[in-house]
Short mmCIF file of C-alpha atoms in Angstrom, two decimals:
data_model
loop_
_atom_site.label_atom_id
_atom_site.label_comp_id
_atom_site.label_asym_id
_atom_site.label_seq_id
_atom_site.Cartn_x
_atom_site.Cartn_y
_atom_site.Cartn_z
CA UNK A 1 15.75 -30.09 7.15
CA UNK A 2 12.61 -27.21 6.73
CA UNK A 3 13.26 -23.95 9.26
CA UNK A 4 10.47 -24.19 11.71
CA UNK A 5 7.41 -22.54 10.84
CA UNK A 6 7.79 -18.53 12.11
CA UNK A 7 4.58 -17.22 14.16
CA UNK A 8 4.55 -13.71 12.86
CA UNK A 9 4.63 -13.75 8.52
CA UNK A 10 3.20 -10.23 7.75
CA UNK A 11 5.77 -7.72 9.09
CA UNK A 12 4.45 -4.10 8.42
CA UNK A 13 7.62 -1.48 9.02
CA UNK A 14 6.48 1.71 8.97
CA UNK A 15 8.44 5.23 10.54
CA UNK A 16 7.85 9.04 10.45
CA UNK A 17 10.29 9.95 7.08
CA UNK A 18 13.37 9.90 8.03
CA UNK A 19 13.74 7.56 10.68
CA UNK A 20 15.64 4.98 8.58
CA UNK A 21 12.47 2.39 7.67
CA UNK A 22 13.33 1.41 4.54
CA UNK A 23 17.24 0.50 5.95
CA UNK A 24 15.27 -1.30 8.53
CA UNK A 25 12.73 -3.18 6.43
CA UNK A 26 15.79 -4.60 4.68
CA UNK A 27 17.79 -5.54 7.59
CA UNK A 28 14.28 -6.93 9.02
CA UNK A 29 14.43 -9.49 5.89
CA UNK A 30 17.90 -10.12 6.43
CA UNK A 31 17.48 -11.20 9.65
CA UNK A 32 13.95 -13.44 9.05
CA UNK A 33 15.31 -15.12 5.74
CA UNK A 34 19.15 -16.50 7.74
CA UNK A 35 19.12 -20.33 8.21
CA UNK A 36 17.61 -21.01 5.30
CA UNK A 37 13.86 -18.94 4.59
CA UNK A 38 12.73 -17.09 1.67
CA UNK A 39 11.05 -14.24 2.78
CA UNK A 40 9.70 -11.12 0.20
CA UNK A 41 10.85 -7.75 0.93
CA UNK A 42 8.33 -5.22 -0.92
CA UNK A 43 7.98 -1.55 -1.61
CA UNK A 44 5.05 0.08 -1.58
CA UNK A 45 5.94 3.57 -2.49
CA UNK A 46 7.71 3.38 -6.01
CA UNK A 47 10.72 5.34 -5.28
CA UNK A 48 12.83 3.03 -5.51
CA UNK A 49 14.88 2.82 -2.04
CA UNK A 50 14.86 -1.35 -1.97
CA UNK A 51 17.16 -1.42 -5.55
CA UNK A 52 19.41 1.57 -3.44
CA UNK A 53 20.33 -0.65 -0.65
CA UNK A 54 21.14 -3.91 -2.41
CA UNK A 55 22.89 -1.84 -5.13
CA UNK A 56 21.04 -3.44 -8.04
CA UNK A 57 18.66 -2.21 -10.88
CA UNK A 58 14.98 -0.52 -10.37
CA UNK A 59 13.17 -3.11 -9.59
CA UNK A 60 9.99 -4.36 -12.56
CA UNK A 61 6.74 -5.47 -11.73
CA UNK A 62 8.03 -8.70 -10.66
CA UNK A 63 10.48 -10.61 -7.84
CA UNK A 64 14.04 -10.58 -8.02
CA UNK A 65 17.02 -11.87 -5.89
CA UNK A 66 18.47 -9.39 -3.94
CA UNK A 67 20.09 -11.31 -1.77
CA UNK A 68 21.45 -14.60 0.19
CA UNK A 69 22.27 -15.83 3.66
CA UNK A 70 22.85 -18.03 6.40
CA UNK A 71 22.48 -21.76 5.15
CA UNK A 72 20.47 -21.11 1.74
CA UNK A 73 18.27 -18.54 2.74
CA UNK A 74 17.23 -15.75 0.28
CA UNK A 75 15.56 -11.99 -0.27
CA UNK A 76 13.30 -11.58 -3.33
CA UNK A 77 11.89 -8.20 -4.13
CA UNK A 78 8.85 -5.98 -5.53
CA UNK A 79 7.85 -2.70 -6.21
CA UNK A 80 4.77 -3.16 -6.25
CA UNK A 81 3.36 -0.86 -9.71
CA UNK A 82 -0.53 0.00 -9.11
CA UNK A 83 -1.15 -0.35 -12.67
CA UNK A 84 0.79 -3.25 -13.38
CA UNK A 85 -1.61 -4.43 -9.66
CA UNK A 86 -5.13 -3.17 -10.96
CA UNK A 87 -4.59 -5.93 -14.37
CA UNK A 88 -3.94 -8.52 -11.72
CA UNK A 89 -6.42 -8.29 -10.03
CA UNK A 90 -8.74 -7.92 -13.38
CA UNK A 91 -7.63 -10.21 -14.83
CA UNK A 92 -7.77 -12.98 -11.72
CA UNK A 93 -11.00 -12.25 -10.15
CA UNK A 94 -13.15 -10.69 -13.56
CA UNK A 95 -11.21 -12.13 -16.28
CA UNK A 96 -10.66 -8.81 -18.32
CA UNK A 97 -7.74 -8.71 -18.67
CA UNK A 98 -8.14 -7.65 -22.16
CA UNK A 99 -10.49 -4.67 -20.68
CA UNK A 100 -7.98 -4.03 -18.76
CA UNK A 101 -5.10 -3.52 -21.09
CA UNK A 102 -7.76 -1.28 -23.27
CA UNK A 103 -7.99 0.62 -19.84
CA UNK A 104 -4.60 1.40 -19.75
CA UNK A 105 -4.59 2.68 -23.11
CA UNK A 106 -7.36 4.73 -22.68
CA UNK A 107 -5.21 5.53 -19.46
CA UNK A 108 -8.73 5.14 -17.36
CA UNK A 109 -6.73 3.53 -14.77
CA UNK A 110 -4.48 6.76 -13.70
CA UNK A 111 -8.49 8.24 -13.81
CA UNK A 112 -9.69 5.92 -11.61
CA UNK A 113 -6.68 5.60 -8.80
CA UNK A 114 -6.60 9.53 -8.46
CA UNK A 115 -10.51 10.12 -7.53
CA UNK A 116 -10.70 6.94 -5.26
CA UNK A 117 -7.04 6.85 -4.15
CA UNK A 118 -8.14 4.46 -1.77
CA UNK A 119 -8.36 2.44 -4.57
CA UNK A 120 -4.80 2.38 -4.91
CA UNK A 121 -4.08 1.17 -1.14
CA UNK A 122 -6.76 -1.18 -1.14
CA UNK A 123 -4.41 -3.25 -4.35
CA UNK A 124 -1.97 -2.21 -2.89
CA UNK A 125 -2.79 -4.74 0.41
CA UNK A 126 -4.30 -7.08 -1.35
CA UNK A 127 -0.90 -8.19 -3.68
CA UNK A 128 0.41 -8.60 0.37
CA UNK A 129 -2.55 -10.54 1.47
CA UNK A 130 -1.99 -12.66 -2.06
CA UNK A 131 2.35 -13.55 -1.62
CA UNK A 132 1.33 -13.59 2.43
CA UNK A 133 -1.18 -17.26 1.11
CA UNK A 134 0.76 -17.75 -1.33
CA UNK A 135 1.40 -21.91 -1.80
CA UNK A 136 2.41 -24.11 -4.44
CA UNK A 137 2.28 -28.04 -4.09
CA UNK A 138 0.63 -27.09 -1.05
CA UNK A 139 3.67 -25.29 1.13
CA UNK A 140 3.92 -22.07 1.38
CA UNK A 141 6.12 -19.83 -1.14
CA UNK A 142 7.10 -17.82 1.47
CA UNK A 143 7.80 -18.24 5.28
CA UNK A 144 7.76 -13.96 5.67
CA UNK A 145 7.12 -11.03 3.71
CA UNK A 146 8.18 -7.82 5.60
CA UNK A 147 6.49 -4.66 3.86
CA UNK A 148 8.50 -1.00 3.69
CA UNK A 149 5.40 0.28 4.11
CA UNK A 150 3.76 3.86 4.13
CA UNK A 151 5.08 6.69 6.93
CA UNK A 152 2.92 6.42 10.35
CA UNK A 153 1.17 9.97 9.75
CA UNK A 154 -0.99 7.46 6.98
CA UNK A 155 -0.56 3.69 7.70
CA UNK A 156 -3.49 3.22 10.39
CA UNK A 157 -5.44 4.70 6.44
CA UNK A 158 -3.49 2.21 5.02
CA UNK A 159 -4.20 -1.04 5.79
CA UNK A 160 -7.98 -0.59 6.91
CA UNK A 161 -8.73 1.32 3.63
CA UNK A 162 -9.61 -2.25 2.04
CA UNK A 163 -12.61 -3.17 5.62
CA UNK A 164 -13.58 0.15 4.96
CA UNK A 165 -13.88 -0.79 1.42
CA UNK A 166 -15.48 -4.69 2.46
CA UNK A 167 -18.15 -2.65 4.35
CA UNK A 168 -19.54 -0.66 0.97
CA UNK A 169 -19.80 -4.25 -0.83
CA UNK A 170 -22.15 -6.63 0.62
CA UNK A 171 -21.27 -9.33 -1.65
CA UNK A 172 -19.15 -9.98 -3.89
CA UNK A 173 -15.31 -10.46 -5.40
CA UNK A 174 -14.77 -7.23 -3.93
CA UNK A 175 -16.03 -8.40 -0.57
CA UNK A 176 -15.06 -11.56 -0.79
CA UNK A 177 -11.51 -10.30 -1.22
CA UNK A 178 -12.05 -7.60 1.27
CA UNK A 179 -12.15 -10.06 3.73
CA UNK A 180 -9.77 -12.21 3.81
CA UNK A 181 -7.34 -8.70 3.23
CA UNK A 182 -8.69 -8.04 6.67
CA UNK A 183 -8.23 -11.24 7.89
CA UNK A 184 -4.78 -11.46 7.16
CA UNK A 185 -3.67 -8.04 8.05
CA UNK A 186 -5.66 -7.51 11.92
CA UNK A 187 -4.64 -11.66 12.31
CA UNK A 188 -1.58 -12.63 15.37
CA UNK A 189 0.44 -13.96 11.90
CA UNK A 190 0.79 -9.65 11.21
CA UNK A 191 3.44 -6.77 13.18
CA UNK A 192 3.52 -3.19 12.61
CA UNK A 193 6.30 -1.91 13.52
CA UNK A 194 7.41 1.21 13.77
CA UNK A 195 11.22 2.51 13.11
CA UNK A 196 11.37 6.06 15.28
CA UNK A 197 14.48 7.65 16.51
CA UNK A 198 15.59 9.29 20.13
CA UNK A 199 13.79 12.76 18.74
CA UNK A 200 10.86 14.34 20.20
CA UNK A 201 8.76 14.23 17.12
CA UNK A 202 9.41 10.69 15.72
CA UNK A 203 9.05 9.31 19.70
CA UNK A 204 5.28 11.02 19.26
CA UNK A 205 4.48 9.87 16.20
CA UNK A 206 5.61 6.52 16.75
CA UNK A 207 3.18 7.69 20.38
CA UNK A 208 -0.38 7.70 18.27
CA UNK A 209 0.75 6.26 15.24
CA UNK A 210 0.75 3.24 17.74
CA UNK A 211 -2.63 4.33 19.81
CA UNK A 212 -4.72 4.55 16.30
CA UNK A 213 -3.76 1.28 14.74
CA UNK A 214 -4.77 -0.46 18.86
CA UNK A 215 -7.76 1.19 18.56
CA UNK A 216 -8.50 0.43 14.66
CA UNK A 217 -7.10 -3.44 15.93
CA UNK A 218 -4.26 -4.15 14.06
CA UNK A 219 -1.71 -5.62 15.63
CA UNK A 220 1.37 -4.22 16.30
CA UNK A 221 4.47 -5.51 16.30
CA UNK A 222 8.04 -4.23 18.10
CA UNK A 223 9.97 -0.44 18.59
CA UNK A 224 12.18 0.00 16.41
CA UNK A 225 15.00 3.10 17.43
CA UNK A 226 16.85 3.39 14.51
CA UNK A 227 20.62 5.51 14.73
CA UNK A 228 21.02 5.40 18.58
CA UNK A 229 24.40 6.48 19.73
CA UNK A 230 26.73 5.62 22.07
CA UNK A 231 27.69 8.14 24.87
CA UNK A 232 31.90 9.24 24.53
CA UNK A 233 32.17 9.94 28.05
CA UNK A 234 31.70 7.54 31.13
CA UNK A 235 28.54 7.53 33.22
CA UNK A 236 29.89 9.74 36.16
CA UNK A 237 31.59 11.89 33.30
CA UNK A 238 28.43 12.75 31.68
CA UNK A 239 26.05 13.30 35.21
CA UNK A 240 28.57 16.44 35.77
CA UNK A 241 28.82 17.81 32.48
CA UNK A 242 25.69 17.72 32.25
CA UNK A 243 25.21 19.31 35.14
CA UNK A 244 27.77 21.53 33.69
CA UNK A 245 30.89 20.43 36.83
CA UNK A 246 32.51 19.59 33.90
CA UNK A 247 34.83 22.47 33.45
CA UNK A 248 37.96 23.69 30.74
CA UNK A 249 39.88 24.00 33.90
CA UNK A 250 39.95 20.40 34.26
CA UNK A 251 40.75 19.44 31.07
CA UNK A 252 43.75 21.71 30.69
CA UNK A 253 46.44 19.50 32.89
CA UNK A 254 45.97 16.56 30.48
CA UNK A 255 45.99 19.21 26.89
CA UNK A 256 49.83 20.69 27.94
CA UNK A 257 51.09 16.90 28.82
CA UNK A 258 50.08 15.86 25.31
CA UNK A 259 52.08 18.46 24.65
CA UNK A 260 48.86 20.74 22.71
CA UNK A 261 49.18 23.93 21.38
CA UNK A 262 46.83 27.00 22.66
CA UNK A 263 45.58 24.40 25.65
CA UNK A 264 43.25 26.92 27.32
CA UNK A 265 41.19 27.29 23.75
CA UNK A 266 41.25 23.79 23.12
CA UNK A 267 40.30 22.65 26.83
CA UNK A 268 37.43 25.57 26.36
CA UNK A 269 36.24 23.89 22.78
CA UNK A 270 35.96 20.37 24.43
CA UNK A 271 34.80 21.29 27.87
CA UNK A 272 31.65 23.11 25.47
CA UNK A 273 31.21 20.01 23.40
CA UNK A 274 30.91 17.85 27.00
CA UNK A 275 28.37 19.93 27.84
CA UNK A 276 26.36 19.18 24.88
CA UNK A 277 27.31 15.84 23.82
CA UNK A 278 25.90 15.01 27.69
CA UNK A 279 22.91 17.36 27.80
CA UNK A 280 21.99 16.02 24.15
CA UNK A 281 22.33 11.98 26.03
CA UNK A 282 20.52 13.19 28.96
CA UNK A 283 18.00 14.33 26.19
CA UNK A 284 17.98 11.18 24.40
CA UNK A 285 17.28 8.65 27.90
CA UNK A 286 13.93 10.99 28.96
CA UNK A 287 12.96 9.28 25.21
CA UNK A 288 14.20 6.26 26.14
CA UNK A 289 11.98 6.05 29.25
CA UNK A 290 8.91 7.31 27.01
CA UNK A 291 9.52 4.74 24.33
CA UNK A 292 9.82 2.15 27.19
CA UNK A 293 6.69 3.05 28.65
CA UNK A 294 4.43 3.28 25.34
CA UNK A 295 4.75 -0.93 26.45
CA UNK A 296 5.84 -2.61 23.03
CA UNK A 297 8.72 -4.15 22.44
CA UNK A 298 11.92 -3.17 22.03
CA UNK A 299 15.34 -2.81 19.76
CA UNK A 300 17.93 -0.39 19.15
CA UNK A 301 19.94 -0.77 16.21
CA UNK A 302 23.38 1.43 16.68
CA UNK A 303 24.30 4.56 13.82
CA UNK A 304 26.44 3.26 11.07
CA UNK A 305 29.11 5.19 10.14
CA UNK A 306 29.04 5.31 6.58
CA UNK A 307 26.40 5.41 3.60
CA UNK A 308 24.20 2.49 4.53
CA UNK A 309 25.71 -0.96 2.12
CA UNK A 310 24.96 -4.25 2.12
CA UNK A 311 27.20 -5.37 4.74
CA UNK A 312 25.46 -2.39 6.81
CA UNK A 313 21.58 -4.01 6.23
CA UNK A 314 23.56 -7.99 7.19
CA UNK A 315 25.11 -6.09 10.44
CA UNK A 316 21.63 -4.41 11.83
CA UNK A 317 20.01 -7.72 10.00
CA UNK A 318 22.30 -9.80 13.33
CA UNK A 319 20.94 -7.28 15.68
CA UNK A 320 17.34 -7.93 14.61
CA UNK A 321 18.69 -11.87 14.63
CA UNK A 322 19.23 -11.42 18.15
CA UNK A 323 15.88 -9.33 18.95
CA UNK A 324 13.06 -12.28 17.13
CA UNK A 325 14.30 -14.63 18.58
CA UNK A 326 13.65 -13.04 22.29
CA UNK A 327 10.83 -11.90 21.06
CA UNK A 328 9.98 -16.13 19.84
CA UNK A 329 11.22 -17.35 23.22
CA UNK A 330 8.77 -14.94 25.20
#
């Protein structure tokens, strides 16, 4: 049996640099591909981060399978090459394949994307829209497309530049293509998810990005708190330590009973670390409240030990799958 259609089919993942948005995008693609679905994971920044996560050779400008999921689902990945995307665009809308190759030899493509940076984003969003809407024998090729998008600082410009292009062209293929892209990106089948950490700057950038996206009419999805840590002390002890009421004298008897040498010095060091941990946790809890106040569905992903490999991605995908089920039910 074919899996049930997903309400959101284009998942755009953004976040401040260092928040792990590429890792989250990869885990989200695995979660969406469960139970026999076919998902495309798209990289837009040319860093080959997806290839590194899935331990595969650098991705060419073609869709390659990088993972198989429960129920026969699969994730394919695509690293969009701007030059190839432009050649594809010229061939598709203007039948200028030969001319495009000549332009590449002349270096005109690099020149064009350098003097008109917005052209790069137009090509990227156009390719994303093509993948979302692509059909074969009447059926959609992909159940979902996940985009590892630019950081929050330029995500609104990235998604909205095609709409600006549509405003400049009154008719013709550029106008038609631009309108088609924006019809997908501003529809309920798209959601822009924001990855953050429980730190001041990422949370503030997330709030700013939500405001900008909303003002531009772009649909905001979930806030994904990445690398969340668990408290190492019971709640009562956390409160006492944060208030500076956990002392070395309280820890010393237990250390002596355990025959720890230099118990007094160790107790003082442990007490200091406990206070630092408790205060850091209290600060994170305040930021949690700020994230909640953003008014978006929120999910936390744990800080995993060691480097992120495919096994770790599947572990994160399990958390995201539960969140997706809850969102669909809601």
